[in-house]
XYZ file of C-alpha atoms in Angstrom:
722
model
C 30.691 10.129 4.053
C 31.404 13.365 2.263
C 28.233 13.417 0.181
C 25.254 15.329 1.604
C 22.596 12.644 2.220
C 19.746 14.911 1.143
C 21.536 15.709 -2.119
C 21.881 11.965 -2.715
C 18.252 11.121 -1.932
C 16.795 14.075 -3.840
C 18.905 13.327 -6.929
C 17.932 9.653 -6.995
C 14.268 10.551 -6.383
C 14.282 12.898 -9.386
C 15.980 10.185 -11.467
C 13.233 7.762 -10.453
C 10.422 10.168 -11.379
C 12.008 10.918 -14.756
C 12.463 7.185 -15.386
C 8.775 6.573 -14.635
C 7.794 9.263 -17.141
C 10.196 7.733 -19.659
C 8.605 4.304 -19.212
C 5.152 5.746 -19.871
C 6.482 7.321 -23.076
C 8.079 4.010 -24.059
C 4.763 2.200 -23.653
C 2.935 4.827 -25.714
C 5.242 4.136 -28.658
C 3.873 0.584 -28.903
C 1.068 -0.219 -31.424
C -2.537 -0.048 -30.163
C -4.065 -2.737 -32.377
C -7.165 -2.552 -34.573
C -10.037 -0.052 -34.515
C -12.269 -2.198 -32.281
C -9.522 -2.445 -29.666
C -8.913 1.294 -29.797
C -12.617 2.173 -29.413
C -12.911 -0.032 -26.306
C -9.643 1.377 -24.950
C -10.878 4.942 -25.362
C -14.075 4.115 -23.480
C -11.989 2.758 -20.580
C -9.791 5.856 -20.534
C -12.793 8.175 -20.651
C -14.478 6.365 -17.756
C -11.285 6.245 -15.686
C -10.565 9.948 -16.117
C -14.154 10.919 -15.311
C -14.131 8.852 -12.146
C -10.766 10.202 -10.938
C -11.882 13.777 -11.560
C -14.916 13.239 -9.335
C -12.935 11.385 -6.680
C -10.031 13.850 -6.571
C -12.480 16.743 -6.193
C -14.072 15.057 -3.171
C -10.674 14.387 -1.600
C -9.519 17.974 -2.247
C -12.539 19.462 -0.455
C -12.023 17.219 2.589
C -8.264 17.955 2.613
C -8.747 21.738 2.591
C -11.200 21.527 5.496
C -8.779 19.375 7.498
C -5.881 21.757 6.744
C -7.903 24.591 8.283
C -8.669 22.415 11.324
C -4.924 21.700 11.755
C -4.085 25.413 11.735
C -6.839 26.097 14.251
C -5.772 23.251 16.548
C -2.170 24.413 16.655
C -3.086 28.061 17.123
C -4.481 27.017 20.515
C -1.420 24.984 21.507
C 1.967 25.065 19.757
C 1.387 28.263 17.746
C -0.064 29.315 14.398
C 3.303 29.188 12.613
C 3.878 25.540 13.452
C 0.282 24.757 12.445
C 0.752 26.442 9.061
C 3.908 24.414 8.430
C 2.154 21.134 9.254
C -0.953 22.015 7.214
C 1.258 22.889 4.229
C 3.066 19.586 4.652
C -0.336 17.865 4.876
C -1.603 19.396 1.624
C 1.631 18.451 -0.152
C 1.166 14.878 1.074
C -2.306 14.799 -0.451
C -1.090 16.353 -3.714
C 1.927 14.054 -4.100
C -0.163 10.982 -3.294
C -2.843 11.824 -5.854
C -0.186 12.619 -8.454
C 1.392 9.195 -7.928
C -2.080 7.646 -8.224
C -2.730 9.465 -11.503
C 0.622 8.427 -12.999
C -0.142 4.813 -12.067
C -3.573 4.923 -13.727
C -2.316 6.812 -16.788
C 0.422 4.242 -17.307
C -1.993 1.330 -16.937
C -4.654 2.700 -19.280
C -2.017 3.289 -21.930
C -0.503 -0.182 -21.503
C -3.676 -2.325 -21.528
C -4.601 -2.097 -25.226
C -0.944 -2.295 -26.229
C -0.610 -5.459 -24.170
C -3.534 -6.913 -26.147
C -1.903 -5.930 -29.438
C 1.453 -7.385 -28.340
C -0.196 -10.753 -27.646
C -0.572 -11.120 -31.413
C 3.183 -11.828 -31.397
C 3.698 -13.819 -28.186
C 2.953 -14.103 -24.488
C 6.430 -12.701 -23.820
C 5.717 -9.507 -25.757
C 2.407 -9.046 -23.931
C 4.075 -9.585 -20.556
C 6.851 -7.156 -21.493
C 4.378 -4.369 -22.272
C 2.489 -5.056 -19.032
C 5.748 -5.006 -17.064
C 6.759 -1.701 -18.629
C 3.393 -0.245 -17.658
C 3.584 -1.658 -14.140
C 7.135 -0.433 -13.600
C 5.988 3.157 -14.098
C 3.717 2.604 -11.089
C 6.576 1.181 -9.014
C 9.097 3.899 -9.796
C 6.645 6.809 -9.579
C 5.340 5.821 -6.156
C 8.652 5.210 -4.393
C 10.366 8.162 -6.083
C 7.668 10.719 -5.334
C 7.467 9.646 -1.696
C 11.243 9.981 -1.383
C 11.244 13.342 -3.199
C 8.515 14.843 -1.021
C 10.126 13.839 2.272
C 13.615 14.905 1.142
C 12.451 18.357 0.047
C 10.379 18.939 3.169
C 13.159 17.876 5.505
C 15.604 20.102 3.630
C 13.153 22.997 4.102
C 12.132 22.504 7.751
C 14.788 20.178 9.275
C 12.086 18.812 11.607
C 10.540 15.352 11.021
C 7.663 16.432 13.282
C 6.514 18.821 10.564
C 6.717 15.963 8.067
C 4.008 14.151 10.046
C 1.584 16.363 8.124
C 2.923 14.937 4.854
C 2.320 11.409 6.155
C -1.194 12.317 7.304
C -1.993 13.782 3.883
C -0.649 10.691 2.115
C -2.684 8.406 4.396
C -5.887 10.388 3.969
C -5.609 10.489 0.169
C -4.718 6.794 0.050
C -7.655 5.767 2.217
C -10.197 7.604 0.098
C -8.528 6.560 -3.179
C -8.421 2.898 -2.166
C -11.933 2.919 -0.729
C -13.525 4.763 -3.632
C -11.670 2.767 -6.260
C -12.372 -0.491 -4.461
C -16.080 0.261 -4.139
C -16.289 1.185 -7.832
C -14.393 -1.800 -9.197
C -16.128 -4.383 -7.030
C -19.607 -2.980 -7.637
C -18.995 -3.252 -11.382
C -17.296 -6.655 -11.054
C -20.150 -8.138 -9.050
C -22.684 -6.769 -11.524
C -20.786 -8.185 -14.485
C -20.314 -11.602 -12.851
C -23.695 -12.264 -11.238
C -25.804 -11.184 -14.186
C -23.447 -12.032 -17.025
C -21.923 -15.323 -15.931
C -24.587 -16.787 -13.667
C -27.891 -15.472 -15.030
C -27.101 -15.012 -18.736
C -24.335 -17.654 -19.003
C -22.111 -15.468 -21.188
C -18.303 -15.019 -20.948
C -16.755 -12.656 -18.426
C -15.851 -9.922 -20.899
C -18.599 -10.491 -23.433
C -19.448 -7.178 -25.168
C -23.158 -7.887 -24.619
C -22.644 -7.341 -20.879
C -23.184 -3.621 -20.157
C -21.125 -3.786 -16.926
C -17.938 -4.875 -18.669
C -16.594 -1.398 -19.504
C -17.337 -0.265 -15.930
C -15.497 -3.356 -14.657
C -12.414 -2.498 -16.727
C -12.580 1.113 -15.585
C -12.735 -0.181 -12.020
C -9.521 -2.166 -12.474
C -7.692 1.054 -13.258
C -9.187 3.349 -10.626
C -9.110 0.670 -7.922
C -6.069 -1.496 -8.550
C -3.856 1.131 -10.192
C -4.784 4.601 -8.898
C -5.932 3.237 -5.544
C -2.895 1.023 -5.136
C -0.567 3.827 -6.247
C -1.862 6.089 -3.480
C -1.917 3.132 -1.087
C 1.748 2.175 -1.475
C 2.809 5.825 -1.618
C 1.291 6.134 1.832
C 2.987 2.937 3.060
C 6.446 4.087 2.021
C 5.871 7.599 3.345
C 4.606 6.428 6.735
C 7.532 4.079 7.312
C 10.094 6.659 6.255
C 8.418 9.248 8.467
C 8.380 6.982 11.514
C 12.016 6.058 10.961
C 13.067 9.704 10.636
C 11.326 10.732 13.870
C 12.879 7.803 15.729
C 16.299 8.677 14.279
C 15.885 12.271 15.444
C 14.970 11.404 19.052
C 17.564 8.626 19.294
C 20.226 11.041 18.087
C 19.213 13.742 20.585
C 19.019 11.451 23.625
C 22.157 9.471 22.871
C 24.396 12.293 21.658
C 22.743 15.562 22.793
C 22.812 16.712 19.173
C 21.293 15.828 15.802
C 23.276 13.577 13.497
C 21.689 13.998 10.073
C 22.583 10.420 9.079
C 20.449 8.944 11.851
C 17.490 11.018 10.661
C 17.963 10.459 6.929
C 19.021 6.792 6.994
C 15.483 5.685 5.988
C 15.653 8.016 2.981
C 19.104 6.733 2.053
C 17.905 3.113 2.100
C 14.868 4.062 0.028
C 17.066 5.749 -2.589
C 19.229 2.615 -2.795
C 16.032 0.640 -3.324
C 15.326 2.713 -6.434
C 18.733 1.772 -7.839
C 18.054 -1.902 -7.057
C 14.711 -1.589 -8.844
C 16.450 -0.627 -12.086
C 18.455 -3.870 -12.008
C 15.418 -5.996 -11.177
C 13.414 -4.440 -14.003
C 16.176 -5.284 -16.462
C 15.941 -8.954 -15.468
C 12.133 -9.031 -15.520
C 11.859 -7.324 -18.914
C 14.398 -9.325 -20.872
C 13.923 -12.894 -19.635
C 12.256 -14.488 -22.677
C 12.192 -18.226 -21.896
C 9.598 -19.231 -19.324
C 6.648 -21.575 -18.916
C 5.094 -19.722 -16.011
C 4.802 -15.934 -16.633
C 5.450 -15.411 -12.920
C 9.072 -16.549 -13.392
C 10.510 -13.364 -15.012
C 8.868 -11.186 -12.382
C 10.000 -13.449 -9.558
C 13.556 -13.491 -10.936
C 13.490 -9.706 -11.195
C 12.422 -9.521 -7.562
C 15.257 -11.820 -6.484
C 17.784 -9.791 -8.499
C 16.520 -6.579 -6.934
C 16.784 -8.192 -3.503
C 20.422 -9.181 -4.007
C 21.384 -5.731 -5.273
C 19.506 -4.040 -2.427
C 21.280 -6.251 0.126
C 24.692 -5.309 -1.313
C 23.902 -1.587 -1.449
C 22.535 -1.592 2.102
C 25.743 -3.231 3.307
C 27.818 -0.522 1.632
C 25.654 2.264 3.092
C 25.678 0.763 6.601
C 29.452 0.293 6.535
C 30.209 3.838 5.392
C 27.771 5.406 7.867
C 27.996 3.225 10.978
C 31.266 1.357 10.433
C 34.871 2.325 11.277
C 35.736 5.791 9.977
C 32.048 6.224 9.120
C 29.872 9.307 9.218
C 28.833 8.648 12.842
C 31.281 9.323 15.649
C 30.702 6.040 17.450
C 30.936 3.652 14.503
C 32.684 0.279 14.494
C 32.549 -2.854 12.378
C 30.605 -5.068 14.790
C 28.003 -2.380 15.472
C 27.532 -1.757 11.755
C 26.987 -5.471 11.132
C 24.350 -5.584 13.870
C 22.342 -2.857 12.136
C 22.883 -4.548 8.783
C 21.469 -7.719 10.310
C 18.334 -5.758 11.201
C 17.928 -4.715 7.564
C 18.447 -8.277 6.340
C 15.798 -9.576 8.738
C 13.269 -7.194 7.178
C 14.387 -8.102 3.662
C 13.975 -11.830 4.355
C 10.578 -11.277 5.983
C 9.337 -9.459 2.873
C 10.443 -12.317 0.612
C 8.829 -14.903 2.872
C 5.504 -13.066 2.725
C 5.766 -13.074 -1.080
C 6.252 -16.852 -0.953
C 3.340 -17.329 1.464
C 1.087 -15.476 -0.965
C 1.723 -18.028 -3.698
C 1.287 -20.888 -1.219
C -2.243 -19.765 -0.352
C -3.454 -17.929 -3.473
C -1.423 -19.170 -6.467
C -3.406 -20.511 -9.417
C -2.098 -24.053 -8.745
C -1.953 -23.793 -4.937
C -3.443 -26.683 -2.927
C -5.899 -24.466 -0.987
C -7.213 -22.979 -4.252
C -7.782 -26.408 -5.822
C -9.437 -27.606 -2.606
C -11.895 -24.683 -2.720
C -12.688 -25.470 -6.357
C -13.319 -29.167 -5.635
C -15.624 -28.422 -2.716
C -17.570 -26.071 -4.974
C -18.944 -29.198 -6.663
C -21.295 -29.357 -3.677
C -22.537 -25.802 -4.151
C -21.714 -22.179 -3.280
C -22.099 -22.667 0.493
C -19.105 -25.015 0.723
C -17.179 -22.735 -1.627
C -17.636 -19.762 0.723
C -16.968 -21.869 3.830
C -13.739 -23.236 2.345
C -12.566 -19.832 1.169
C -13.247 -18.299 4.574
C -11.310 -21.101 6.256
C -8.325 -20.620 3.935
C -8.344 -16.892 4.664
C -8.339 -17.465 8.406
C -5.619 -20.116 8.275
C -3.436 -17.923 6.067
C -2.947 -15.370 8.853
C -0.605 -17.633 10.815
C 2.633 -17.659 8.816
C 2.845 -13.936 7.929
C 2.052 -12.769 11.462
C 4.561 -15.168 13.037
C 7.144 -13.974 10.488
C 6.524 -10.297 11.274
C 6.662 -11.008 15.024
C 9.953 -12.883 14.624
C 11.372 -10.025 12.552
C 10.455 -7.515 15.249
C 12.094 -9.673 17.913
C 15.289 -10.313 15.938
C 15.703 -6.689 14.850
C 15.046 -5.376 18.377
C 17.693 -7.710 19.855
C 20.192 -6.804 17.129
C 19.431 -3.112 17.685
C 20.184 -3.526 21.381
C 23.431 -5.230 20.413
C 24.272 -2.258 18.170
C 23.729 0.123 21.109
C 25.928 -1.992 23.362
C 28.718 -2.344 20.786
C 28.581 1.399 20.099
C 29.101 2.204 23.787
C 25.572 3.572 24.222
C 24.369 1.113 26.855
C 25.596 3.472 29.597
C 23.256 6.237 28.424
C 19.879 6.302 30.171
C 17.526 4.287 27.980
C 20.278 3.753 25.408
C 19.829 -0.016 25.053
C 16.066 0.259 24.601
C 16.413 3.055 22.044
C 18.956 0.940 20.204
C 16.349 -1.805 19.936
C 13.799 0.675 18.617
C 16.271 1.910 16.006
C 16.923 -1.715 15.027
C 13.237 -2.246 14.224
C 13.407 0.911 12.123
C 16.175 -0.630 10.042
C 14.160 -3.849 9.646
C 11.252 -1.892 8.191
C 13.611 -0.130 5.793
C 15.025 -3.486 4.716
C 11.585 -4.943 4.022
C 10.604 -2.011 1.808
C 13.927 -1.811 -0.040
C 12.457 -3.938 -2.882
C 9.098 -2.155 -2.955
C 9.738 -0.968 -6.528
C 9.666 -4.512 -7.932
C 6.743 -5.581 -5.776
C 4.776 -2.547 -6.970
C 5.690 -3.376 -10.558
C 4.278 -6.873 -10.080
C 1.111 -5.364 -8.675
C 0.788 -2.960 -11.604
C 0.976 -5.843 -14.070
C -2.268 -7.359 -12.720
C -4.849 -4.745 -13.802
C -3.060 -4.241 -17.131
C -3.279 -7.902 -18.173
C -6.828 -8.096 -16.790
C -7.852 -5.172 -19.013
C -5.930 -6.670 -21.927
C -7.918 -9.891 -21.692
C -11.163 -7.929 -21.571
C -10.229 -5.868 -24.624
C -9.322 -9.051 -26.514
C -12.687 -10.645 -25.650
C -14.774 -7.575 -26.459
C -12.959 -6.815 -29.716
C -13.278 -10.374 -31.018
C -9.518 -10.945 -31.154
C -8.321 -14.241 -32.678
C -8.323 -17.280 -30.353
C -4.517 -17.415 -30.250
C -4.399 -13.882 -28.819
C -6.806 -14.805 -26.041
C -4.920 -18.035 -25.382
C -1.691 -16.079 -24.899
C -3.383 -13.681 -22.484
C -5.140 -16.337 -20.364
C -2.005 -17.287 -18.347
C -1.400 -13.608 -17.652
C -4.908 -13.190 -16.211
C -4.247 -15.771 -13.472
C -0.823 -14.184 -12.950
C -2.512 -10.837 -12.299
C -4.593 -12.250 -9.452
C -1.504 -13.673 -7.778
C 0.587 -10.504 -8.140
C -2.208 -8.345 -6.731
C -2.606 -10.669 -3.750
C 1.162 -10.696 -3.310
C 1.378 -6.914 -3.117
C -1.490 -6.662 -0.670
C 0.163 -9.215 1.632
C 3.502 -7.462 1.306
C 1.879 -4.118 2.097
C 0.210 -5.578 5.173
C 3.495 -7.068 6.402
C 5.205 -3.722 6.007
C 2.232 -2.042 7.700
C 2.740 -4.228 10.757
C 6.335 -3.005 11.052
C 5.308 0.557 10.208
C 2.638 0.576 12.906
C 5.262 -0.198 15.546
C 7.574 2.490 14.165
C 4.814 5.081 14.092
C 3.621 4.165 17.575
C 7.168 4.506 18.914
C 7.452 7.792 17.024
C 4.177 8.930 18.617
C 5.463 8.207 22.140
C 8.787 9.910 21.367
C 7.023 12.972 19.984
C 4.774 13.154 23.071
C 7.935 13.241 25.194
C 9.363 15.944 22.960
C 6.221 18.096 23.275
C 6.170 17.657 27.038
C 9.860 18.618 27.202
C 9.008 21.669 25.016
C 11.860 20.859 22.657
C 10.824 22.628 19.451
C 13.959 24.543 18.480
C 16.253 21.920 16.932
C 18.988 24.342 15.887
C 20.856 24.388 19.216
C 20.164 21.496 21.559
C 21.791 21.438 24.980
C 22.732 18.452 27.121
C 20.121 19.572 29.649
C 17.364 19.466 27.051
C 18.473 16.004 25.941
C 18.408 14.820 29.563
C 14.953 16.318 30.099
C 13.709 14.561 26.973
C 15.064 11.229 28.245
C 13.369 11.761 31.618
C 10.038 12.556 29.997
C 10.320 9.481 27.802
C 11.040 7.152 30.720
C 8.004 8.464 32.621
C 5.572 7.852 29.758
C 5.691 4.072 30.069
C 3.830 4.119 33.378
C 1.016 6.153 31.805
C 0.407 3.424 29.198
C -0.207 0.685 31.792
C -2.950 -1.769 30.838
C -4.774 -1.296 34.132
C -5.486 2.364 33.358
C -9.137 2.940 32.273
C -8.303 5.295 29.402
C -5.844 2.755 27.978
C -8.368 -0.095 28.177
C -11.091 2.079 26.603
C -8.765 3.155 23.809
C -7.657 -0.433 23.122
C -11.256 -1.694 22.993
C -12.343 1.056 20.603
C -9.244 0.452 18.484
C -9.890 -3.297 18.271
C -13.494 -2.621 17.248
C -12.681 0.028 14.645
C -11.361 -2.257 11.823
C -14.541 -4.361 11.979
C -16.918 -1.392 11.820
C -14.772 0.196 9.116
C -14.692 -3.020 7.052
C -18.403 -3.590 7.477
C -19.159 -0.060 6.294
C -16.863 -0.468 3.267
C -18.352 -3.844 2.307
C -21.861 -2.422 2.770
C -20.937 0.368 0.349
C -19.901 -2.283 -2.197
C -23.203 -4.066 -1.626
C -25.105 -0.831 -2.203
C -23.216 -0.055 -5.407
C -23.393 -3.651 -6.642
C -27.154 -3.812 -6.037
C -27.682 -0.764 -8.250
C -25.284 -2.143 -10.860
C -27.003 -5.542 -10.939
C -30.433 -3.945 -11.333
C -29.139 -1.716 -14.124
C -27.521 -4.619 -15.986
C -30.687 -6.699 -15.643
C -32.761 -3.812 -16.968
C -30.527 -3.396 -19.999
C -30.527 -7.102 -20.756
C -34.296 -7.053 -20.449
C -35.039 -3.899 -22.405
C -32.041 -3.205 -24.686
C -30.432 -6.515 -25.716
C -26.867 -6.151 -26.976
C -26.279 -2.679 -25.535
C -22.508 -2.179 -25.059
C -22.396 0.585 -22.440
C -23.880 0.746 -18.931
C -25.618 3.879 -17.645
C -27.076 5.026 -14.354
C -24.086 4.044 -12.207
C -24.194 5.277 -8.601
C -21.855 7.926 -7.231
C -19.041 5.676 -5.971
C -16.903 8.623 -4.897
C -19.627 9.643 -2.462
C -19.909 6.104 -1.090
C -16.285 6.233 0.112
C -16.914 9.155 2.492
C -18.697 7.325 5.342
C -15.995 4.720 6.150
C -13.301 7.346 5.598
C -14.839 9.715 8.125
C -15.049 6.893 10.693
C -11.278 6.550 10.433
C -10.645 10.280 10.888
C -13.229 11.209 13.506
C -12.752 8.297 15.939
C -9.129 8.951 17.024
C -9.780 12.703 17.215
C -12.790 12.187 19.466
C -11.006 9.658 21.706
C -7.907 11.867 21.987
C -9.764 15.075 22.770
C -11.926 13.371 25.393
C -9.486 10.937 27.061
C -6.025 12.182 26.047
C -2.901 10.846 24.357
C -2.716 7.548 26.273
C -6.146 6.529 24.987
C -5.077 7.395 21.429
C -1.917 5.319 21.798
C -3.940 2.364 23.053
C -6.461 2.844 20.228
C -3.663 2.616 17.660
C -2.301 -0.591 19.214
C -5.783 -2.141 19.482
C -6.580 -1.299 15.865
C -3.249 -2.679 14.655
C -3.627 -5.963 16.532
C -7.109 -6.622 15.129
C -6.632 -5.109 11.645
C -3.609 -7.127 10.549
C -5.110 -10.644 10.851
C -8.490 -9.396 9.617
C -6.908 -7.851 6.522
C -4.813 -10.926 5.690
C -7.865 -13.149 6.116
C -9.926 -11.053 3.707
C -7.193 -10.381 1.135
C -5.807 -13.904 0.818
C -9.156 -15.629 1.351
C -10.666 -13.463 -1.366
C -7.755 -14.109 -3.726
C -8.037 -17.880 -3.160
C -11.769 -17.741 -3.986
C -10.998 -15.775 -7.160
C -8.381 -18.224 -8.390
C -10.623 -21.188 -7.533
C -13.082 -19.689 -10.033
C -10.329 -19.305 -12.609
C -9.215 -22.898 -11.971
C -12.669 -24.089 -13.024
C -12.797 -21.641 -15.931
C -9.545 -23.175 -17.156
C -11.456 -26.375 -17.925
C -11.152 -28.267 -14.640
C -14.119 -29.909 -12.869
C -16.382 -29.459 -15.887
C -15.353 -25.925 -16.810
C -17.578 -22.958 -17.602
C -21.343 -23.145 -17.622
C -21.576 -25.872 -14.974
C -23.094 -25.750 -11.497
C -19.569 -25.925 -10.077
C -18.604 -22.865 -12.085
C -21.685 -20.990 -10.868
C -20.751 -21.847 -7.259
C -17.229 -20.470 -7.716
C -18.621 -17.274 -9.254
C -20.792 -16.740 -6.191
C -17.777 -17.336 -3.945
C -15.697 -14.919 -5.994
C -18.289 -12.178 -5.559
C -18.196 -12.751 -1.795
C -14.403 -12.483 -1.812
C -14.244 -9.483 -4.139
C -14.986 -6.743 -1.568
C -12.783 -8.607 0.927
C -9.685 -8.604 -1.246
C -10.104 -5.377 -3.216
C -11.983 -2.974 -0.934
C -11.978 -3.632 2.809
C -8.833 -5.767 3.138
C -6.311 -3.481 1.425
C -7.890 -0.434 3.065
C -7.179 -1.762 6.560
C -3.422 -1.288 6.474
C -4.041 2.278 5.299
C -6.438 2.645 8.214
C -3.871 1.741 10.862
C -1.254 4.071 9.393
C -3.828 6.846 9.073
C -4.604 6.403 12.771
C -0.885 6.635 13.518
C -0.297 9.772 11.459
C -3.393 11.451 12.920
C -2.015 10.700 16.381
C 1.299 12.330 15.432
C -0.229 15.463 13.929
C -2.714 16.225 16.704
C -0.491 15.543 19.740
C -0.976 19.113 21.072
C -4.738 18.562 21.269
C -4.389 15.156 22.895
C -2.135 16.480 25.665
C -5.080 18.509 27.022
C -7.867 15.969 27.599
C -11.420 17.008 28.488
C -11.704 14.157 30.977
C -8.780 13.338 33.257
C -9.000 9.706 34.402
């Protein structure tokens, strides 16, 4: 391949960012509706901007302190210069992540009122505006992640330095998701419990003072929070793949082949091109009964295009006469099979989401029917659905890991690498890297679907509060249920990709430990002796991670515990915020009937700090005290417990939400009944599951991984040698 891979990835990343900006401009050209709609819209924008300003300030202060800690840690080990490079990379990761989050929120807050206005024409026009707004989220997130990694690798030529970028993205995402989730669910619970249950008024009735806060929460939680969240997911997987490509290249060939290192970036850039095709299908399909159909068709179109482009890239890099010296047709097809396994796994998880959380799904209807016997059976049924839903996605991810590892080993054998020490195993590791890249190749369309949810949710609220004609609200009602499904879909997809990413990052962690121990820092001129020493160090590390070693067992136990403590702290923060919101709403209903705006809201940005610090401090403390093996075990323990816990909360919560909407659609007596009140209670239980703790868990496990990568020098010198 004659084209410089970094030139390719950087160019496509810039094209993606410019396209996202263009989509925002295209949305802003749409009409905003009448004066009542505009006044409500401006209140939502004002609240969203005020919240993000407070949240971003908090994150910036924490990030600067951590950057100084990174420089200090490396000054004692690998050198001040290396520490400065990583801290700079870290701060750029924070900045890029928050920028992606802001673009996502800005796009959504400009699309919501225009979606309401478009519903005056048809459901199609409303869905089109929402899709345009959501697509800005999808393109901005994947393009900015790709741009940041491409520029940093071009500058430093060392994926180890890029670990700082991943750490910064993870840190910003965790606080953005936590803070946004706490805000939106505190407001949502206040609006539901007092408005629907106590006052028996509609969800978005303008008499409910929590309604504006609820709509603000949709934007800061589900748009800004999700933008930072998925930015971190893409960055972490690309980072892990690049580090693995670097070490595989060194050990197998005693040199660095840039295509092995940049292959994750190449696949991501092809995913951006596939996203353009999928968006064209989703935007211009006018005939549908279910509004999910255009988005689903766009996803399938993007999948087909991504599969074709990945085949072309694999053939021209790993095939005969390719950019790698050991390429052949059979070996290239083995790696392509790895990518396809990840692509199929991602689609299956999308399907599973609809099976368990779709508005007409059997589990959702079952929850609604059992709610006729009260809120207790509603919560019991929703919890059971959440637990049962963990089976299919986890089995699918496990099967994908197995298939891609075997195919990767086949690639190594067919490429003549099985004779190299550890070559077959490293081939399997590289195969799992390609599977992760395949799964995330359609992330642009999945993110677009996620972005649609908060936009149509806000649009319905604006229609209700502005007194829009009944036909407008009728056209928006199907989109509201669609939004719940698309948000649940993205969270499940993100968790599936996180499971693959956690393995990649753990493998990258072990490989980087071997590299540090071999003192291989200068990547400009690698000798065969250094490559051999690196392979020897790597082979010796396996014995140190044995399960009968006390530090490994301690690390695994702490890691398995961490997601539960973290989730409990996050849910408690929602309870604290919701309690204050409920009391405030009750006071206003009691003292100022008809007041439109809520006041006295707690500082949600501050509430996010406690669970966030748990995630940062725990691995640092374990690593400094017990060393790198304990940190590695902690990461594995946290991953194993976090994935099923997150799926249970996200899909169980989404099923409870749509059970409520099933009743609100007129089934089982409809609104105002005891059944409806039971489903509202269940929905408030599921809210912090699905929108705060659950989606934060996959950020947690990748944050743990990136922390482990950044602070390896500290972890190699433990205070206690067991």
